[in-house]
Amino acid sequence: MKNCEYQQIDPQALPTPTPTPPPHHGNDRDEKEQPRRPRRKWEVFPGKNRFFCQGRIIVARQSGVLPLTLGLILVTSGLFFIFDCPFLVRHLTSCIPVVGGVLFIFVVITLLQTSFTDPGILPRATPDEAADIEKQIDNTGNTSYRPPPRTKEVLINQQVVKLKYCFTCKMFRPPRTSHCSLCDNCVERFDHHCPWVGNCVGKRNYRFFYTFIVSLSFLTAFIFGCVTTHLALRAQGGKGLVFALQEMELVICFFSVWSILGLSGFHTYLVASNLTTNEDIKGSWSGKSGEDVTNPYSHRNIFVNCCSVLCGPMPPSLIDRRGFLPTDESAQTGSADIEVPALAAKSEINVVGGSSQLTIGLQEPFSHAPTPSQLPPNLFLNLTEALLLAVALTQSAAWLTVMSWFSFSCLMLSHI
Amino acid sequence: MTHSLQDLQQPAVSSKVFIQRDYSSGTICKFQTKFPSELESRIGKQPFEETIQTLNNLYAEAEKLGGKSYLEGCLACLTAYTIFLCMETHYEKVLKKIARYIKDQNEKVYAPRGLLLTDPIERGLRVVEITIFEDRSIGSGR
């Protein structure tokens, strides 16, 4: 009998890619002895993202309205602190700027975290994996002219869930994962692509996003209340044009605040039932098609659902942005962009009359998987992006106008 | 029959086997324990299943919803999630434990059989990649 002896393999000496950091630190460009400096994985990332601070910060390609969101929040809060706080501290209590300050800090920090955190991007399949999956599909496929179906069915908690094959990432998407066409990535537990924060909202940053909109609701309601009180105290018994203008401003502001509160309420409902915006819009678990479907991911308990979504363990980033590429791996074309981060902010403030539905409706197209039969992607994306940008700008202009009127009228009143 | 030192030190990759995720319990990280046929000639069913089961248990521990994770989550929320910037999360600690376990398994169980486990985190927690190295038989024609 032939004696097959297996080699004791030393895991350290293997050719499989095991990235190790280079022996030198600091400025790589000064190294003359190596022909190419070792590159980090973010530099060859295939998705449409931009990276800052050597891969520590990740944003979507189009961060167009994020500076606006941040600007609006800063301007509004600034006006509040400058014009309303001194008056209210004198006439009411000094707690007001403290509470306002805490809320403001919460809003800004959570906004930045939502924008700059990896939402749960799934790295694309390696060529070996893709080949293995193709082989499995071909094995189970038929011999007819049409290509085999690229879906897989799994049973999750007695519920049949269909997993789709992603042609871009070359893998079967896990449940609740969707491919964002704006960012060109598969994102786990994909909620929506939020143009206001300039990033997708997914598994890893949903809690930041939720905290952001809830604290923004509190902040706007608080500012609204304070400004109302301020105007009421100043214009006691006042009549005339200025007072009428104030009343109109209050009405406009009232509706704006309700829009943000409406969005917070909607997301609270989603959190309590462990749903994503994507699933809710598509009606995946509402039984619209007449079948008896229930949400297989829900824990059937509102408290447990809330805790699991908001207080669960923080999953790690799967894309390892700052890891080093193995020196023998060929670099793929990436979308690395090393520039000073432009502040791009989008607030959740919606048009008067509660157009949160409009915003949510516009979020939906970004979750569709790109298939070869779709419209030319560039044209579609440009139109949708342009439309979103137009809506966001209109809403922001309305909000800015309202707040400017407020401050202006406060200024005028203070001189009366 | 001689083999060059080069051949002995750099075994050629014969093929790769991918253990896919098991979604029957939801979106938690769990791998299928079904024994792939390509490994039949190299390793027994029992050590393989034990490895995968231990990995599944470790990932379940990382993602467990319990008092400790809730406390961490609530504390993080109160600090506007800034503690994530300075503290290592429970999940990251368990991932390090998993990396040590895989290294240990490779050294003790898989490398002697000409196999290599790749840590699933390097493949985005999608698959457990097992590399099968070519059978370098020494002493033929016995």
GROMACS .gro file of N, CA, C and O in nm, chain A residues 5-83:
model
  316
    5GLU      N    1   0.235   1.034   0.285
    5GLU     CA    2   0.270   1.119   0.398
    5GLU      C    3   0.237   1.262   0.365
    5GLU      O    4   0.274   1.312   0.260
    6TYR      N    5   0.170   1.325   0.454
    6TYR     CA    6   0.133   1.464   0.428
    6TYR      C    7   0.237   1.554   0.488
    6TYR      O    8   0.289   1.530   0.594
    7GLN      N    9   0.263   1.661   0.417
    7GLN     CA   10   0.358   1.759   0.464
    7GLN      C   11   0.299   1.836   0.580
    7GLN      O   12   0.184   1.874   0.577
    8GLN      N   13   0.379   1.857   0.681
    8GLN     CA   14   0.339   1.947   0.789
    8GLN      C   15   0.346   2.088   0.731
    8GLN      O   16   0.451   2.137   0.696
    9ILE      N   17   0.232   2.148   0.716
    9ILE     CA   18   0.230   2.279   0.653
    9ILE      C   19   0.250   2.386   0.759
    9ILE      O   20   0.183   2.387   0.861
   10ASP      N   21   0.341   2.474   0.729
   10ASP     CA   22   0.363   2.586   0.819
   10ASP      C   23   0.270   2.700   0.776
   10ASP      O   24   0.288   2.756   0.668
   11PRO      N   25   0.169   2.730   0.857
   11PRO     CA   26   0.074   2.833   0.814
   11PRO      C   27   0.139   2.966   0.783
   11PRO      O   28   0.085   3.047   0.710
   12GLN      N   29   0.256   2.992   0.840
   12GLN     CA   30   0.320   3.122   0.820
   12GLN      C   31   0.382   3.136   0.684
   12GLN      O   32   0.398   3.245   0.633
   13ALA      N   33   0.417   3.021   0.620
   13ALA     CA   34   0.492   3.029   0.495
   13ALA      C   35   0.405   3.007   0.373
   13ALA      O   36   0.452   2.973   0.268
   14LEU      N   37   0.273   3.026   0.388
   14LEU     CA   38   0.182   2.989   0.280
   14LEU      C   39   0.162   3.103   0.184
   14LEU      O   40   0.168   3.219   0.221
   15PRO      N   41   0.136   3.069   0.057
   15PRO     CA   42   0.116   3.175  -0.043
   15PRO      C   43  -0.020   3.242  -0.035
   15PRO      O   44  -0.044   3.339  -0.102
   16THR      N   45  -0.114   3.187   0.042
   16THR     CA   46  -0.246   3.250   0.047
   16THR      C   47  -0.235   3.388   0.107
   16THR      O   48  -0.155   3.410   0.196
   17PRO      N   49  -0.316   3.478   0.057
   17PRO     CA   50  -0.301   3.617   0.101
   17PRO      C   51  -0.329   3.635   0.249
   17PRO      O   52  -0.440   3.616   0.293
   18THR      N   53  -0.228   3.663   0.324
   18THR     CA   54  -0.244   3.698   0.465
   18THR      C   55  -0.177   3.832   0.483
   18THR      O   56  -0.055   3.838   0.497
   19PRO      N   57  -0.251   3.938   0.480
   19PRO     CA   58  -0.188   4.070   0.482
   19PRO      C   59  -0.111   4.095   0.609
   19PRO      O   60  -0.161   4.071   0.718
   20THR      N   61   0.011   4.138   0.595
   20THR     CA   62   0.091   4.175   0.713
   20THR      C   63   0.137   4.318   0.696
   20THR      O   64   0.165   4.362   0.585
   21PRO      N   65   0.142   4.394   0.803
   21PRO     CA   66   0.184   4.534   0.791
   21PRO      C   67   0.329   4.543   0.754
   21PRO      O   68   0.408   4.454   0.788
   22PRO      N   69   0.369   4.644   0.682
   22PRO     CA   70   0.509   4.658   0.640
   22PRO      C   71   0.597   4.686   0.760
   22PRO      O   72   0.549   4.736   0.861
   23PRO      N   73   0.723   4.658   0.752
   23PRO     CA   74   0.811   4.677   0.868
   23PRO      C   75   0.832   4.823   0.902
   23PRO      O   76   0.867   4.855   1.013
   24HIS      N   77   0.809   4.914   0.810
   24HIS     CA   78   0.833   5.055   0.841
   24HIS      C   79   0.700   5.127   0.863
   24HIS      O   80   0.597   5.089   0.813
   25HIS      N   81   0.708   5.232   0.942
   25HIS     CA   82   0.589   5.312   0.970
   25HIS      C   83   0.610   5.452   0.915
   25HIS      O   84   0.713   5.484   0.863
   26GLY      N   85   0.511   5.533   0.932
   26GLY     CA   86   0.525   5.674   0.896
   26GLY      C   87   0.510   5.699   0.749
   26GLY      O   88   0.435   5.633   0.680
   27ASN      N   89   0.585   5.790   0.698
   27ASN     CA   90   0.569   5.835   0.561
   27ASN      C   91   0.623   5.732   0.463
   27ASN      O   92   0.743   5.708   0.455
   28ASP      N   93   0.531   5.674   0.387
   28ASP     CA   94   0.574   5.568   0.296
   28ASP      C   95   0.644   5.623   0.173
   28ASP      O   96   0.714   5.553   0.104
   29ARG      N   97   0.619   5.750   0.142
   29ARG     CA   98   0.671   5.801   0.015
   29ARG      C   99   0.822   5.818   0.017
   29ARG      O  100   0.883   5.828  -0.087
   30ASP      N  101   0.882   5.819   0.135
   30ASP     CA  102   1.026   5.840   0.140
   30ASP      C  103   1.104   5.713   0.115
   30ASP      O  104   1.224   5.716   0.100
   31GLU      N  105   1.034   5.601   0.112
   31GLU     CA  106   1.105   5.474   0.096
   31GLU      C  107   1.150   5.457  -0.047
   31GLU      O  108   1.070   5.443  -0.138
   32LYS      N  109   1.277   5.454  -0.069
   32LYS     CA  110   1.326   5.441  -0.206
   32LYS      C  111   1.358   5.297  -0.238
   32LYS      O  112   1.360   5.257  -0.353
   33GLU      N  113   1.387   5.213  -0.135
   33GLU     CA  114   1.431   5.078  -0.166
   33GLU      C  115   1.316   4.993  -0.222
   33GLU      O  116   1.337   4.907  -0.303
   34GLN      N  117   1.189   5.017  -0.180
   34GLN     CA  118   1.078   4.940  -0.236
   34GLN      C  119   1.022   5.014  -0.357
   34GLN      O  120   0.997   5.133  -0.351
   35PRO      N  121   0.999   4.942  -0.468
   35PRO     CA  122   0.948   5.009  -0.589
   35PRO      C  123   0.808   5.069  -0.567
   35PRO      O  124   0.774   5.171  -0.622
   36ARG      N  125   0.721   5.003  -0.488
   36ARG     CA  126   0.586   5.052  -0.466
   36ARG      C  127   0.556   5.048  -0.318
   36ARG      O  128   0.580   4.948  -0.254
   37ARG      N  129   0.500   5.155  -0.263
   37ARG     CA  130   0.468   5.150  -0.121
   37ARG      C  131   0.349   5.058  -0.100
   37ARG      O  132   0.262   5.047  -0.188
   38PRO      N  133   0.344   4.991   0.015
   38PRO     CA  134   0.231   4.901   0.040
   38PRO      C  135   0.101   4.980   0.048
   38PRO      O  136   0.095   5.084   0.111
   39ARG      N  137   0.000   4.930  -0.017
   39ARG     CA  138  -0.125   5.003  -0.025
   39ARG      C  139  -0.227   4.946   0.071
   39ARG      O  140  -0.227   4.827   0.102
   40ARG      N  141  -0.314   5.032   0.115
   40ARG     CA  142  -0.421   4.988   0.204
   40ARG      C  143  -0.542   4.952   0.120
   40ARG      O  144  -0.560   4.997   0.008
   41LYS      N  145  -0.629   4.871   0.183
   41LYS     CA  146  -0.742   4.818   0.106
   41LYS      C  147  -0.839   4.926   0.062
   41LYS      O  148  -0.906   4.912  -0.038
   42TRP      N  149  -0.849   5.036   0.134
   42TRP     CA  150  -0.946   5.137   0.094
   42TRP      C  151  -0.908   5.201  -0.039
   42TRP      O  152  -0.994   5.252  -0.110
   43GLU      N  153  -0.781   5.195  -0.072
   43GLU     CA  154  -0.736   5.258  -0.196
   43GLU      C  155  -0.783   5.183  -0.320
   43GLU      O  156  -0.789   5.239  -0.429
   44VAL      N  157  -0.814   5.055  -0.303
   44VAL     CA  158  -0.860   4.977  -0.418
   44VAL      C  159  -1.003   4.927  -0.398
   44VAL      O  160  -1.044   4.829  -0.457
   45PHE      N  161  -1.077   4.996  -0.311
   45PHE     CA  162  -1.215   4.954  -0.284
   45PHE      C  163  -1.300   4.970  -0.409
   45PHE      O  164  -1.301   5.076  -0.470
   46PRO      N  165  -1.372   4.864  -0.448
   46PRO     CA  166  -1.444   4.870  -0.576
   46PRO      C  167  -1.575   4.950  -0.575
   46PRO      O  168  -1.627   4.983  -0.679
   47GLY      N  169  -1.629   4.980  -0.457
   47GLY     CA  170  -1.756   5.050  -0.454
   47GLY      C  171  -1.739   5.199  -0.481
   47GLY      O  172  -1.629   5.251  -0.489
   48LYS      N  173  -1.855   5.269  -0.491
   48LYS     CA  174  -1.848   5.413  -0.520
   48LYS      C  175  -1.848   5.491  -0.389
   48LYS      O  176  -1.941   5.564  -0.359
   49ASN      N  177  -1.747   5.472  -0.309
   49ASN     CA  178  -1.737   5.546  -0.184
   49ASN      C  179  -1.613   5.632  -0.187
   49ASN      O  180  -1.521   5.609  -0.264
   50ARG      N  181  -1.613   5.731  -0.098
   50ARG     CA  182  -1.493   5.813  -0.084
   50ARG      C  183  -1.441   5.798   0.058
   50ARG      O  184  -1.519   5.781   0.151
   51PHE      N  185  -1.310   5.805   0.070
   51PHE     CA  186  -1.247   5.781   0.200
   51PHE      C  187  -1.164   5.901   0.241
   51PHE      O  188  -1.101   5.966   0.158
   52PHE      N  189  -1.164   5.928   0.370
   52PHE     CA  190  -1.083   6.038   0.422
   52PHE      C  191  -1.005   5.988   0.543
   52PHE      O  192  -1.036   5.883   0.598
   53CYS      N  193  -0.907   6.066   0.581
   53CYS     CA  194  -0.824   6.034   0.699
   53CYS      C  195  -0.767   5.892   0.686
   53CYS      O  196  -0.778   5.812   0.778
   54GLN      N  197  -0.708   5.863   0.571
   54GLN     CA  198  -0.642   5.735   0.550
   54GLN      C  199  -0.738   5.617   0.571
   54GLN      O  200  -0.700   5.515   0.628
   55GLY      N  201  -0.861   5.633   0.526
   55GLY     CA  202  -0.955   5.522   0.531
   55GLY      C  203  -1.038   5.514   0.658
   55GLY      O  204  -1.120   5.424   0.673
   56ARG      N  205  -1.018   5.609   0.751
   56ARG     CA  206  -1.095   5.601   0.875
   56ARG      C  207  -1.238   5.647   0.856
   56ARG      O  208  -1.329   5.604   0.923
   57ILE      N  209  -1.256   5.739   0.763
   57ILE     CA  210  -1.390   5.795   0.738
   57ILE      C  211  -1.437   5.751   0.601
   57ILE      O  212  -1.362   5.757   0.504
   58ILE      N  213  -1.563   5.705   0.593
   58ILE     CA  214  -1.618   5.660   0.465
   58ILE      C  215  -1.749   5.733   0.440
   58ILE      O  216  -1.833   5.744   0.528
   59VAL      N  217  -1.763   5.786   0.319
   59VAL     CA  218  -1.889   5.850   0.280
   59VAL      C  219  -1.927   5.799   0.142
   59VAL      O  220  -1.845   5.740   0.071
   60ALA      N  221  -2.054   5.825   0.104
   60ALA     CA  222  -2.098   5.786  -0.030
   60ALA      C  223  -2.033   5.878  -0.133
   60ALA      O  224  -1.977   5.981  -0.100
   61ARG      N  225  -2.045   5.839  -0.258
   61ARG     CA  226  -1.984   5.919  -0.364
   61ARG      C  227  -2.048   6.057  -0.370
   61ARG      O  228  -1.981   6.159  -0.380
   62GLN      N  229  -2.180   6.060  -0.365
   62GLN     CA  230  -2.249   6.188  -0.370
   62GLN      C  231  -2.284   6.229  -0.228
   62GLN      O  232  -2.381   6.183  -0.172
   63SER      N  233  -2.202   6.312  -0.170
   63SER     CA  234  -2.237   6.362  -0.037
   63SER      C  235  -2.292   6.502  -0.050
   63SER      O  236  -2.272   6.587   0.037
   64GLY      N  237  -2.363   6.525  -0.158
   64GLY     CA  238  -2.404   6.659  -0.198
   64GLY      C  239  -2.475   6.746  -0.097
   64GLY      O  240  -2.448   6.864  -0.089
   65VAL      N  241  -2.570   6.688  -0.020
   65VAL     CA  242  -2.652   6.777   0.063
   65VAL      C  243  -2.612   6.772   0.210
   65VAL      O  244  -2.670   6.841   0.293
   66LEU      N  245  -2.511   6.693   0.243
   66LEU     CA  246  -2.468   6.687   0.384
   66LEU      C  247  -2.419   6.821   0.437
   66LEU      O  248  -2.451   6.856   0.551
   67PRO      N  249  -2.344   6.903   0.358
   67PRO     CA  250  -2.305   7.034   0.412
   67PRO      C  251  -2.426   7.119   0.442
   67PRO      O  252  -2.428   7.194   0.540
   68LEU      N  253  -2.530   7.101   0.360
   68LEU     CA  254  -2.652   7.180   0.381
   68LEU      C  255  -2.720   7.144   0.511
   68LEU      O  256  -2.761   7.231   0.589
   69THR      N  257  -2.731   7.013   0.537
   69THR     CA  258  -2.792   6.967   0.662
   69THR      C  259  -2.717   7.023   0.781
   69THR      O  260  -2.775   7.081   0.873
   70LEU      N  261  -2.585   7.004   0.776
   70LEU     CA  262  -2.503   7.051   0.888
   70LEU      C  263  -2.513   7.202   0.901
   70LEU      O  264  -2.527   7.256   1.011
   71GLY      N  265  -2.511   7.271   0.786
   71GLY     CA  266  -2.521   7.416   0.786
   71GLY      C  267  -2.653   7.464   0.846
   71GLY      O  268  -2.656   7.556   0.928
   72LEU      N  269  -2.761   7.400   0.805
   72LEU     CA  270  -2.893   7.438   0.857
   72LEU      C  271  -2.900   7.421   1.008
   72LEU      O  272  -2.950   7.508   1.080
   73ILE      N  273  -2.851   7.306   1.054
   73ILE     CA  274  -2.856   7.280   1.197
   73ILE      C  275  -2.772   7.382   1.272
   73ILE      O  276  -2.814   7.438   1.375
   74LEU      N  277  -2.653   7.410   1.219
   74LEU     CA  278  -2.564   7.506   1.286
   74LEU      C  279  -2.624   7.646   1.285
   74LEU      O  280  -2.624   7.717   1.387
   75VAL      N  281  -2.678   7.687   1.170
   75VAL     CA  282  -2.735   7.821   1.158
   75VAL      C  283  -2.857   7.837   1.251
   75VAL      O  284  -2.868   7.934   1.326
   76THR      N  285  -2.945   7.738   1.245
   76THR     CA  286  -3.066   7.745   1.328
   76THR      C  287  -3.031   7.750   1.476
   76THR      O  288  -3.081   7.835   1.551
   77SER      N  289  -2.943   7.659   1.517
   77SER     CA  290  -2.905   7.655   1.658
   77SER      C  291  -2.828   7.780   1.697
   77SER      O  292  -2.846   7.835   1.806
   78GLY      N  293  -2.744   7.828   1.606
   78GLY     CA  294  -2.669   7.950   1.632
   78GLY      C  295  -2.760   8.069   1.656
   78GLY      O  296  -2.745   8.144   1.752
   79LEU      N  297  -2.859   8.083   1.568
   79LEU     CA  298  -2.955   8.192   1.584
   79LEU      C  299  -3.030   8.180   1.716
   79LEU      O  300  -3.054   8.279   1.786
   80PHE      N  301  -3.065   8.056   1.749
   80PHE     CA  302  -3.137   8.031   1.875
   80PHE      C  303  -3.052   8.076   1.994
   80PHE      O  304  -3.098   8.148   2.082
   81PHE      N  305  -2.924   8.034   1.994
   81PHE     CA  306  -2.837   8.066   2.107
   81PHE      C  307  -2.809   8.215   2.116
   81PHE      O  308  -2.797   8.271   2.225
   82ILE      N  309  -2.798   8.280   2.000
   82ILE     CA  310  -2.762   8.421   2.000
   82ILE      C  311  -2.880   8.510   2.036
   82ILE      O  312  -2.867   8.603   2.115
   83PHE      N  313  -2.997   8.481   1.979
   83PHE     CA  314  -3.109   8.574   1.994
   83PHE      C  315  -3.207   8.535   2.104
   83PHE      O  316  -3.260   8.620   2.174
   0.00000   0.00000   0.00000
